[in-house]
Tab-separated table of C-alpha atoms in Angstrom:
chain	number	residue	atom	x	y	z
Q	1	MET	CA	-44.766	-128.866	-25.370
Q	2	SER	CA	-41.060	-129.570	-23.609
Q	3	GLU	CA	-39.372	-126.267	-23.236
Q	4	LEU	CA	-35.728	-125.157	-23.405
Q	5	ASP	CA	-33.616	-125.534	-20.280
Q	6	ARG	CA	-32.216	-122.260	-18.645
Q	7	HIS	CA	-28.356	-123.114	-17.825
Q	8	MET	CA	-26.597	-119.574	-19.294
Q	9	GLY	CA	-25.597	-117.404	-16.747
Q	10	LEU	CA	-23.748	-114.067	-17.067
Q	11	PHE	CA	-20.068	-115.457	-17.742
Q	12	HIS	CA	-21.374	-117.899	-19.836
Q	13	LEU	CA	-23.458	-115.633	-22.100
Q	14	THR	CA	-20.636	-112.923	-22.138
Q	15	MET	CA	-18.203	-115.422	-23.420
Q	16	TYR	CA	-20.897	-116.836	-25.425
Q	17	GLY	CA	-21.276	-113.077	-27.060
Q	18	VAL	CA	-17.201	-112.462	-26.983
Q	19	GLY	CA	-16.853	-116.003	-29.049
Q	20	LEU	CA	-19.387	-114.785	-31.541
Q	21	ILE	CA	-17.524	-111.602	-32.179
Q	22	LEU	CA	-13.870	-112.487	-31.940
Q	23	GLY	CA	-14.429	-115.063	-34.528
Q	24	ALA	CA	-13.180	-115.623	-37.865
Q	25	GLY	CA	-13.732	-112.064	-39.340
Q	26	ILE	CA	-10.726	-110.254	-37.356
Q	27	TYR	CA	-7.892	-113.053	-38.329
Q	28	VAL	CA	-9.002	-112.603	-42.479
Q	29	LEU	CA	-10.174	-109.220	-42.775
Q	30	ILE	CA	-8.082	-107.394	-41.024
Q	31	GLY	CA	-5.869	-107.589	-43.987
Q	32	GLU	CA	-8.603	-106.124	-46.201
Q	33	ALA	CA	-8.830	-103.255	-43.962
Q	34	ALA	CA	-5.062	-102.390	-43.805
Q	35	GLU	CA	-5.447	-102.038	-47.770
Q	36	PHE	CA	-8.170	-99.594	-47.496
Q	37	ALA	CA	-7.163	-97.611	-44.672
Q	38	GLY	CA	-3.474	-98.496	-44.218
Q	39	ASN	CA	-2.290	-97.460	-40.568
Q	40	SER	CA	-5.708	-95.466	-39.665
Q	41	MET	CA	-7.232	-98.954	-39.454
Q	42	TRP	CA	-7.729	-98.888	-35.861
Q	43	ILE	CA	-10.359	-95.612	-36.550
Q	44	SER	CA	-12.266	-98.255	-38.401
Q	45	PHE	CA	-12.315	-100.637	-35.952
Q	46	LEU	CA	-13.314	-97.416	-33.494
Q	47	MET	CA	-15.977	-96.321	-35.907
Q	48	ALA	CA	-17.435	-100.007	-36.259
Q	49	ALA	CA	-17.390	-100.698	-32.778
Q	50	ILE	CA	-19.488	-97.747	-31.618
Q	51	VAL	CA	-22.016	-98.726	-34.007
Q	52	ALA	CA	-22.131	-101.927	-32.788
Q	53	MET	CA	-22.902	-100.315	-29.602
Q	54	PHE	CA	-25.914	-98.436	-31.079
Q	55	ALA	CA	-27.182	-101.579	-32.229
Q	56	GLY	CA	-26.521	-103.361	-28.982
Q	57	LEU	CA	-27.962	-101.007	-26.785
Q	58	SER	CA	-31.073	-101.214	-28.873
Q	59	TYR	CA	-30.561	-104.970	-28.731
Q	60	ALA	CA	-30.515	-104.672	-24.840
Q	61	GLU	CA	-33.247	-102.789	-24.199
Q	62	LEU	CA	-35.925	-105.184	-26.557
Q	63	SER	CA	-33.962	-108.131	-25.299
Q	64	ALA	CA	-35.224	-107.516	-21.540
Q	65	LEU	CA	-38.516	-106.755	-22.721
Q	66	TYR	CA	-39.126	-109.504	-25.043
Q	67	PRO	CA	-36.692	-112.249	-23.859
Q	68	LYS	CA	-37.405	-114.736	-26.550
Q	69	ALA	CA	-36.055	-117.229	-28.895
Q	70	ALA	CA	-36.085	-115.601	-32.733
Q	71	ALA	CA	-35.264	-112.382	-31.104
Q	72	GLU	CA	-35.376	-110.139	-34.327
Q	73	TYR	CA	-38.555	-111.469	-35.503
Q	74	THR	CA	-40.271	-110.643	-32.393
Q	75	PHE	CA	-38.836	-107.402	-31.765
Q	76	VAL	CA	-39.957	-106.509	-35.084
Q	77	LYS	CA	-43.476	-108.014	-35.035
Q	78	ASN	CA	-44.204	-106.578	-31.957
Q	79	ALA	CA	-42.907	-103.079	-32.652
Q	80	PHE	CA	-44.514	-102.795	-36.196
Q	81	LYS	CA	-47.743	-105.000	-35.733
Q	82	ASN	CA	-46.730	-106.440	-39.044
Q	83	ASN	CA	-46.143	-110.403	-38.961
Q	84	PHE	CA	-44.704	-109.921	-42.912
Q	85	PHE	CA	-41.964	-107.296	-41.661
Q	86	GLY	CA	-41.138	-109.784	-38.675
Q	87	PHE	CA	-41.058	-112.690	-41.153
Q	88	ILE	CA	-38.404	-110.967	-43.324
Q	89	ILE	CA	-36.360	-109.507	-40.574
Q	90	GLY	CA	-36.504	-112.952	-38.985
Q	91	TRP	CA	-35.644	-114.917	-42.533
Q	92	LEU	CA	-32.616	-112.054	-43.027
Q	93	THR	CA	-31.252	-113.100	-39.558
Q	94	ALA	CA	-31.806	-117.294	-40.129
Q	95	ILE	CA	-30.242	-117.113	-43.831
Q	96	THR	CA	-27.080	-114.856	-43.450
Q	97	GLY	CA	-26.888	-117.596	-40.281
Q	98	VAL	CA	-26.659	-120.239	-42.371
Q	99	ILE	CA	-24.211	-118.443	-44.802
Q	100	VAL	CA	-21.664	-117.246	-42.157
Q	101	ALA	CA	-21.657	-120.691	-40.768
Q	102	ALA	CA	-20.955	-122.156	-44.149
Q	103	THR	CA	-18.602	-119.151	-44.969
Q	104	VAL	CA	-16.564	-119.749	-41.798
Q	105	SER	CA	-16.259	-123.408	-41.907
Q	106	LEU	CA	-14.529	-122.943	-45.554
Q	107	GLY	CA	-12.168	-120.981	-43.409
Q	108	PHE	CA	-11.450	-123.681	-40.979
Q	109	GLY	CA	-10.831	-126.020	-44.007
Q	110	GLY	CA	-8.437	-123.835	-45.440
Q	111	TYR	CA	-6.312	-123.297	-42.277
Q	112	LEU	CA	-6.847	-127.027	-41.617
Q	113	THR	CA	-4.900	-127.658	-45.085
Q	114	GLN	CA	-1.674	-126.624	-43.172
Q	115	PHE	CA	-1.464	-129.762	-41.136
Q	116	ILE	CA	-3.585	-132.104	-42.619
Q	117	ASP	CA	-3.801	-132.794	-46.755
Q	118	LEU	CA	-7.795	-132.840	-46.797
Q	119	PRO	CA	-10.119	-131.143	-49.412
Q	120	ILE	CA	-11.280	-127.926	-47.643
Q	121	THR	CA	-14.805	-128.635	-48.263
Q	122	ILE	CA	-14.785	-132.269	-46.867
Q	123	SER	CA	-13.203	-130.186	-44.280
Q	124	ALA	CA	-16.091	-127.737	-43.646
Q	125	VAL	CA	-18.757	-130.494	-44.001
Q	126	PHE	CA	-17.278	-132.738	-41.458
Q	127	LEU	CA	-16.744	-129.438	-39.090
Q	128	ILE	CA	-20.604	-128.845	-39.107
Q	129	ILE	CA	-21.814	-132.069	-38.930
Q	130	ILE	CA	-19.666	-132.541	-35.790
Q	131	LEU	CA	-20.731	-128.759	-34.252
Q	132	SER	CA	-24.482	-129.630	-34.998
Q	133	ILE	CA	-24.063	-132.994	-32.707
Q	134	VAL	CA	-22.750	-130.653	-30.127
Q	135	ASN	CA	-25.563	-128.460	-30.606
Q	136	PHE	CA	-28.236	-131.372	-30.352
Q	137	ILE	CA	-26.708	-132.533	-26.992
Q	138	GLY	CA	-27.376	-129.375	-25.197
Q	139	ILE	CA	-26.886	-125.527	-24.529
Q	140	ARG	CA	-24.843	-126.081	-21.779
Q	141	GLU	CA	-22.169	-128.463	-23.440
Q	142	SER	CA	-22.037	-125.620	-26.383
Q	143	ALA	CA	-21.846	-123.177	-23.986
Q	144	TRP	CA	-18.870	-124.645	-22.203
Q	145	ALA	CA	-17.263	-125.587	-25.738
Q	146	ASN	CA	-17.723	-121.848	-26.890
Q	147	THR	CA	-16.187	-120.680	-23.677
Q	148	ILE	CA	-13.021	-122.544	-24.109
Q	149	PHE	CA	-12.860	-121.923	-27.755
Q	150	ALA	CA	-13.628	-118.056	-26.911
Q	151	LEU	CA	-10.801	-118.094	-24.485
Q	152	ILE	CA	-8.253	-119.561	-26.916
Q	153	THR	CA	-9.479	-117.232	-29.742
Q	154	ALA	CA	-9.039	-114.168	-27.231
Q	155	ALA	CA	-5.243	-115.799	-26.381
Q	156	GLY	CA	-4.569	-115.650	-29.942
Q	157	LEU	CA	-5.270	-111.987	-30.083
Q	158	VAL	CA	-3.953	-110.922	-26.708
Q	159	LEU	CA	-0.527	-112.751	-28.022
Q	160	ILE	CA	-0.577	-110.125	-31.006
Q	161	ILE	CA	-1.099	-107.132	-28.592
Q	162	PHE	CA	1.829	-108.607	-26.388
Q	163	LEU	CA	4.384	-108.946	-29.270
Q	164	GLY	CA	3.146	-105.274	-30.919
Q	165	PHE	CA	3.607	-103.581	-27.816
Q	166	SER	CA	6.862	-105.333	-26.520
Q	167	MET	CA	8.802	-104.361	-29.500
Q	168	GLU	CA	10.094	-101.412	-30.761
Q	169	PRO	CA	8.773	-100.798	-34.157
Q	170	ILE	CA	11.390	-100.649	-37.024
Q	171	GLU	CA	10.541	-97.370	-38.159
Q	172	PRO	CA	8.376	-94.612	-36.929
Q	173	ILE	CA	4.584	-94.941	-37.475
Q	174	ASP	CA	2.039	-92.332	-38.204
Q	175	TYR	CA	-0.871	-93.785	-36.914
Q	176	PHE	CA	-3.452	-91.410	-38.954
Q	177	GLU	CA	-1.491	-92.509	-42.286
Q	178	ALA	CA	-4.518	-93.696	-45.023
Q	179	PRO	CA	-3.400	-94.524	-48.023
Q	180	THR	CA	-6.789	-93.142	-49.678
Q	181	GLY	CA	-7.691	-91.026	-47.361
Q	182	MET	CA	-11.062	-90.723	-45.335
Q	183	THR	CA	-12.671	-92.429	-48.363
Q	184	GLY	CA	-10.595	-95.832	-47.404
Q	185	ILE	CA	-11.279	-95.497	-43.913
Q	186	ILE	CA	-15.054	-95.677	-44.312
Q	187	LEU	CA	-14.621	-98.609	-46.661
Q	188	ALA	CA	-12.798	-100.290	-44.184
Q	189	PHE	CA	-15.452	-99.708	-41.591
Q	190	VAL	CA	-18.028	-100.964	-43.581
Q	191	LEU	CA	-15.816	-103.916	-44.319
Q	192	ILE	CA	-14.637	-105.000	-40.563
Q	193	PHE	CA	-18.067	-103.988	-39.247
Q	194	PHE	CA	-18.525	-108.072	-40.142
Q	195	ALA	CA	-15.796	-108.911	-37.333
Q	196	PHE	CA	-18.265	-107.106	-34.879
Q	197	ILE	CA	-21.471	-108.839	-36.029
Q	198	GLY	CA	-22.535	-112.040	-33.921
Q	199	PHE	CA	-23.695	-110.401	-30.805
Q	200	GLU	CA	-27.345	-109.933	-32.113
Q	201	ASP	CA	-27.507	-113.472	-31.953
Q	202	MET	CA	-26.681	-113.587	-27.768
Q	203	ALA	CA	-30.876	-112.561	-27.819
Q	204	ASN	CA	-31.710	-115.631	-29.611
Q	205	VAL	CA	-30.531	-118.050	-26.569
Q	206	ALA	CA	-32.458	-115.779	-24.477
Q	207	GLU	CA	-35.219	-118.982	-23.441
Q	208	GLU	CA	-31.764	-120.731	-21.931
Q	209	VAL	CA	-30.544	-117.894	-20.214
Q	210	ARG	CA	-31.168	-117.811	-16.368
Q	211	LYS	CA	-32.476	-114.078	-15.223
Q	212	PRO	CA	-32.588	-113.133	-18.860
Q	213	LYS	CA	-33.940	-109.753	-18.163
Q	214	LYS	CA	-30.997	-108.725	-16.368
Q	215	THR	CA	-28.835	-110.926	-17.678
Q	216	ILE	CA	-28.854	-110.503	-21.464
Q	217	PRO	CA	-28.575	-106.562	-21.628
Q	218	ARG	CA	-25.427	-106.985	-19.177
Q	219	ALA	CA	-23.893	-109.718	-21.389
Q	220	ILE	CA	-24.296	-107.552	-24.559
Q	221	ILE	CA	-22.643	-104.354	-23.578
Q	222	LEU	CA	-19.892	-106.341	-21.713
Q	223	SER	CA	-18.962	-108.641	-24.726
Q	224	ILE	CA	-19.198	-105.183	-27.423
Q	225	VAL	CA	-16.684	-102.892	-24.880
Q	226	ILE	CA	-14.170	-106.098	-24.446
Q	227	THR	CA	-14.054	-107.292	-28.009
Q	228	GLY	CA	-14.067	-103.409	-29.332
Q	229	ILE	CA	-10.816	-102.879	-26.950
Q	230	ILE	CA	-9.357	-106.010	-27.999
Q	231	TYR	CA	-9.775	-105.278	-31.965
Q	232	ILE	CA	-8.573	-101.708	-31.433
Q	233	LEU	CA	-5.322	-102.872	-29.718
Q	234	VAL	CA	-4.796	-105.696	-32.641
Q	235	SER	CA	-4.946	-102.827	-35.064
Q	236	LEU	CA	-2.510	-100.925	-33.536
Q	237	ALA	CA	-0.284	-103.742	-32.477
Q	238	SER	CA	0.000	-105.408	-35.824
Q	239	ILE	CA	1.228	-102.317	-38.002
Q	240	ARG	CA	3.851	-101.825	-34.848
Q	241	ILE	CA	4.955	-105.660	-36.515
Q	242	LEU	CA	4.354	-105.509	-40.057
Q	243	ASN	CA	3.935	-102.756	-42.328
Q	244	TRP	CA	0.245	-101.958	-43.382
Q	245	GLU	CA	1.465	-102.690	-47.169
Q	246	ASN	CA	2.498	-106.313	-46.232
Q	247	LEU	CA	-0.381	-106.825	-44.081
Q	248	ALA	CA	-2.909	-105.901	-47.023
Q	249	LEU	CA	-0.871	-108.833	-49.254
Q	250	SER	CA	-1.130	-111.281	-46.917
Q	251	SER	CA	-4.115	-114.076	-47.022
Q	252	ALA	CA	-3.304	-115.235	-43.102
Q	253	PRO	CA	-2.468	-111.690	-41.708
Q	254	LEU	CA	-2.099	-112.589	-38.062
Q	255	ALA	CA	-0.496	-115.747	-38.804
Q	256	ASP	CA	2.103	-113.563	-40.858
Q	257	VAL	CA	2.546	-110.742	-38.068
Q	258	ALA	CA	3.263	-113.817	-35.542
Q	259	HIS	CA	5.832	-115.076	-38.071
Q	260	SER	CA	7.436	-111.412	-38.386
Q	261	ALA	CA	7.637	-111.195	-34.669
Q	262	ILE	CA	8.681	-114.761	-33.279
Q	263	GLY	CA	9.720	-116.871	-36.445
Q	264	VAL	CA	7.454	-120.011	-37.942
Q	265	ASN	CA	6.550	-121.179	-34.319
Q	266	GLY	CA	4.448	-117.865	-34.588
Q	267	SER	CA	2.663	-118.269	-37.448
Q	268	ILE	CA	2.023	-122.310	-36.637
Q	269	THR	CA	0.453	-120.902	-33.342
Q	270	LEU	CA	-1.703	-118.466	-34.551
Q	271	SER	CA	-2.933	-121.009	-37.123
Q	272	LEU	CA	-3.972	-123.142	-34.818
Q	273	ILE	CA	-5.746	-120.604	-32.811
Q	274	ALA	CA	-7.436	-119.782	-35.952
Q	275	LEU	CA	-9.110	-123.025	-36.351
Q	276	PHE	CA	-10.579	-122.528	-32.916
Q	277	ALA	CA	-11.636	-119.284	-33.907
Q	278	THR	CA	-13.099	-120.534	-36.866
Q	279	ALA	CA	-14.847	-123.446	-35.276
Q	280	SER	CA	-16.170	-121.232	-32.400
Q	281	THR	CA	-17.956	-118.928	-34.989
Q	282	VAL	CA	-19.555	-121.617	-36.562
Q	283	LEU	CA	-20.771	-123.294	-33.443
Q	284	ILE	CA	-21.997	-120.565	-31.804
Q	285	THR	CA	-23.936	-119.748	-35.541
Q	286	LEU	CA	-25.328	-122.985	-35.710
Q	287	VAL	CA	-26.750	-122.937	-32.123
Q	288	ALA	CA	-28.282	-119.217	-32.541
Q	289	ASN	CA	-29.679	-120.038	-35.970
Q	290	ALA	CA	-31.611	-123.127	-34.661
Q	291	ARG	CA	-33.227	-120.969	-32.210
Q	292	ILE	CA	-34.054	-118.311	-34.536
Q	293	LEU	CA	-36.255	-121.357	-36.329
Q	294	TYR	CA	-37.411	-122.729	-33.286
Q	295	GLY	CA	-38.606	-119.091	-31.844
Q	296	MET	CA	-40.264	-118.526	-35.607
Q	297	ALA	CA	-42.125	-122.112	-35.833
Q	298	LYS	CA	-43.277	-121.601	-32.163
Q	299	SER	CA	-44.943	-117.986	-33.445
Q	300	ASN	CA	-46.558	-120.156	-36.305
Q	301	SER	CA	-44.363	-118.357	-38.800
Q	302	LEU	CA	-42.519	-121.279	-39.674
Q	303	PRO	CA	-43.679	-125.313	-40.294
Q	304	LYS	CA	-44.312	-126.206	-36.576
Q	305	PHE	CA	-42.266	-129.003	-36.629
Q	306	LEU	CA	-39.413	-126.972	-36.395
Q	307	CYS	CA	-39.953	-126.029	-32.919
Q	308	LYS	CA	-39.949	-129.894	-31.508
Q	309	VAL	CA	-37.844	-129.837	-28.260
Q	310	HIS	CA	-36.063	-133.504	-27.675
Q	311	PRO	CA	-36.905	-134.538	-24.653
Q	312	LYS	CA	-33.867	-135.757	-23.086
Q	313	THR	CA	-31.502	-133.095	-24.071
Q	314	LYS	CA	-34.101	-130.081	-24.316
Q	315	THR	CA	-32.705	-128.517	-27.650
Q	316	PRO	CA	-34.703	-127.705	-30.698
Q	317	TRP	CA	-33.263	-131.130	-32.746
Q	318	LEU	CA	-35.515	-130.371	-35.965
Q	319	ALA	CA	-34.336	-126.905	-36.334
Q	320	VAL	CA	-30.634	-128.441	-35.497
Q	321	ILE	CA	-31.111	-130.841	-38.459
Q	322	GLY	CA	-32.294	-127.888	-40.532
Q	323	THR	CA	-29.553	-125.674	-40.090
Q	324	LEU	CA	-27.692	-128.688	-40.386
Q	325	VAL	CA	-28.287	-129.248	-43.836
Q	326	ALA	CA	-28.918	-125.982	-44.999
Q	327	SER	CA	-25.362	-125.073	-44.031
Q	328	VAL	CA	-23.816	-128.145	-45.704
Q	329	GLY	CA	-25.568	-126.732	-48.813
Q	330	PHE	CA	-24.056	-123.498	-48.561
Q	331	ALA	CA	-20.656	-124.836	-47.750
Q	332	PHE	CA	-19.759	-124.966	-51.810
Q	333	VAL	CA	-19.883	-121.311	-51.603
Q	334	GLY	CA	-16.370	-119.417	-51.553
Q	335	ASP	CA	-14.880	-115.703	-51.417
Q	336	ILE	CA	-15.297	-114.816	-47.605
Q	337	VAL	CA	-14.816	-111.147	-48.416
Q	338	VAL	CA	-17.736	-111.005	-51.004
Q	339	ILE	CA	-19.742	-113.121	-48.363
Q	340	ALA	CA	-18.871	-110.887	-45.538
Q	341	ASN	CA	-19.991	-107.796	-47.733
Q	342	ILE	CA	-23.514	-109.711	-48.393
Q	343	VAL	CA	-24.007	-110.483	-44.713
Q	344	VAL	CA	-23.060	-106.976	-43.489
Q	345	PHE	CA	-25.635	-105.636	-45.675
Q	346	ALA	CA	-28.222	-107.897	-44.364
Q	347	VAL	CA	-27.243	-106.980	-41.043
Q	348	VAL	CA	-27.375	-103.592	-41.546
Q	349	ILE	CA	-30.944	-103.728	-42.535
Q	350	THR	CA	-31.580	-106.003	-39.516
Q	351	PHE	CA	-30.033	-103.620	-37.230
Q	352	ALA	CA	-31.811	-100.254	-38.865
Q	353	ALA	CA	-35.197	-102.087	-37.948
Q	354	ILE	CA	-33.934	-103.042	-34.603
Q	355	ASN	CA	-32.992	-99.641	-33.848
Q	356	LEU	CA	-36.640	-98.362	-35.150
Q	357	ALA	CA	-38.114	-100.598	-33.079
Q	358	VAL	CA	-36.941	-99.233	-29.967
Q	359	ILE	CA	-38.153	-95.717	-30.972
Q	360	VAL	CA	-41.567	-97.027	-32.188
Q	361	LEU	CA	-42.155	-99.149	-29.250
Q	362	ARG	CA	-41.286	-96.207	-26.805
Q	363	TYR	CA	-44.675	-94.251	-28.119
Q	364	THR	CA	-46.613	-97.447	-29.205
Q	365	GLU	CA	-46.042	-99.920	-26.003
Q	366	PRO	CA	-44.960	-96.732	-22.961
Q	367	VAL	CA	-46.357	-98.589	-20.048
Q	368	LEU	CA	-44.519	-101.838	-20.727
Q	369	GLU	CA	-41.814	-102.106	-17.923
Q	370	ARG	CA	-38.131	-101.824	-19.129
Q	371	PRO	CA	-35.601	-103.836	-17.019
Q	372	PHE	CA	-33.436	-101.827	-19.258
Q	373	ARG	CA	-33.159	-98.418	-21.161
Q	374	VAL	CA	-31.305	-97.189	-23.508
Q	375	PRO	CA	-29.480	-94.237	-22.088
Q	376	VAL	CA	-29.377	-90.205	-23.444
Q	377	ASN	CA	-33.207	-89.714	-24.122
Q	378	VAL	CA	-35.085	-86.755	-24.750
Q	379	GLY	CA	-38.595	-87.311	-22.788
Q	380	LYS	CA	-39.842	-90.394	-24.124
Q	381	PHE	CA	-37.437	-90.207	-27.073
Q	382	PRO	CA	-34.158	-92.167	-27.495
Q	383	VAL	CA	-31.124	-90.388	-29.116
Q	384	LEU	CA	-28.731	-92.999	-29.630
Q	385	PRO	CA	-31.079	-95.833	-31.612
Q	386	LEU	CA	-31.856	-92.507	-33.953
Q	387	PHE	CA	-27.764	-92.402	-34.339
Q	388	GLY	CA	-27.764	-96.161	-35.077
Q	389	PHE	CA	-30.455	-95.975	-37.780
Q	390	GLY	CA	-28.974	-93.067	-39.345
Q	391	THR	CA	-25.582	-94.453	-39.278
Q	392	THR	CA	-27.043	-98.298	-40.740
Q	393	ILE	CA	-28.980	-96.705	-43.418
Q	394	TYR	CA	-25.339	-94.900	-44.484
Q	395	MET	CA	-23.880	-98.143	-44.637
Q	396	ALA	CA	-26.349	-99.695	-46.733
Q	397	LEU	CA	-25.789	-96.772	-49.180
Q	398	GLN	CA	-22.034	-97.780	-49.443
Q	399	PHE	CA	-22.380	-101.403	-50.951
Q	400	GLU	CA	-21.317	-102.247	-54.484
Q	401	VAL	CA	-24.445	-102.544	-56.825
Q	402	GLU	CA	-23.729	-106.233	-57.062
Q	403	VAL	CA	-23.888	-106.783	-52.748
Q	404	ILE	CA	-26.932	-105.063	-52.874
Q	405	LEU	CA	-28.881	-107.014	-55.609
Q	406	VAL	CA	-27.878	-110.132	-53.802
Q	407	GLY	CA	-29.267	-108.981	-50.809
Q	408	LEU	CA	-32.587	-107.781	-52.371
Q	409	VAL	CA	-32.994	-111.318	-54.088
Q	410	ILE	CA	-32.551	-113.175	-50.413
Q	411	ILE	CA	-35.052	-110.760	-48.955
Q	412	ALA	CA	-37.526	-111.396	-52.641
Q	413	ILE	CA	-36.985	-115.242	-51.518
Q	414	GLY	CA	-38.071	-114.618	-48.145
Q	415	SER	CA	-41.261	-112.972	-49.114
Q	416	VAL	CA	-42.270	-115.812	-51.587
Q	417	LEU	CA	-41.586	-118.054	-48.586
Q	418	TYR	CA	-44.094	-115.989	-46.460
Q	419	VAL	CA	-46.717	-115.922	-49.128
Q	420	ILE	CA	-46.557	-119.656	-49.705
Q	421	LEU	CA	-46.412	-120.255	-46.000
Q	422	LYS	CA	-49.342	-118.181	-45.031
Q	423	ARG	CA	-51.691	-119.785	-48.070
Q	424	ARG	CA	-50.768	-122.955	-46.852
Q	425	LYS	CA	-51.534	-122.246	-43.084
Q	426	ASP	CA	-54.760	-120.357	-44.269
Q	427	PHE	CA	-56.059	-123.385	-46.488
Q	428	MET	CA	-55.422	-125.509	-43.353
Q	429	ASN	CA	-57.155	-123.479	-41.329
Q	430	SER	CA	-60.375	-123.508	-43.739
Q	431	ASP	CA	-60.111	-127.096	-43.409
């Protein structure tokens, strides 16, 4: 069977991670964060960065231990010696990836209407198809495209930071003002955690990374630190230009911040950059999702045809097509805030499992070589994954009942799919 090509080094993988995190979330959800937390939303971003780092360190240790595609599935299956639990975590990762790709492509379509009179859904479908072709052509091309997108996306946020800190605010700002107190800060933290997710998909391209046991942990930590600093500075800069009340009312908050600072040219510039930000998120999500399907098929948890690698492009082409079809299907779903909450709920469950996997493997597989270990340990016991596990469980309890129910329905569908595939495999084996 053909293998995937190892083209990505530390720079490309770090930019891949930065591109994953600096996507559509910050461009859309900062207004929602302002509504909940007011001027104190930077605290929500700081909290989200800390929780992301807990999970990121756990991913770093496990990625160095098991540098395989379908990372979450592999980590959980090996930690708990349970195919079903591993399958459900892999399923959650795959289905949320498809939903993110579809929803963010709709965000792209929305920004595009400012320049071209084209229905949003049509634009979204075209974007998914074009970026799926890039995904098929090869990981090297995808990595370069993403690096360019990530740099442009970061440039837009750096522009906001520059404008915010180079201008004197119109009135004195209390950076600890929160309209609904700590409750609002926590609600904003749970919502904007969506803006941090994505780094976990770095582990899913492990089989296309050079020296993965060293490169992946470093790239994960670097990408979270870089984006965390940018997000906190953007949140502080934004309220220096536009007060939180107006920020909360905006459907294109950062474009309005730029418009307020430098006029119509600012909003046009930020809208253009937002096109690259959304395209970057869609591309990376499509790339990672295809590798999840590939890795699970390679481990016999999904139909075997999904792990076929194209002999010329060295990409999992049938998994690419499967991700394309599913993403186009979900492109007919709407509200990004509702979808963001559903995705964050599923990701939070996944992160809880990953943090727990680090703790379990320290005791069940103590002799395995760990090129990277989560710092702060009491004997074998890793302290930070325990904090990460507790925090993610707390976050899971903060969602509305409707969001939790949708998450449970997704898990139930995955459970039914697992039973069907297992029975089919058992039947085939009996023949």
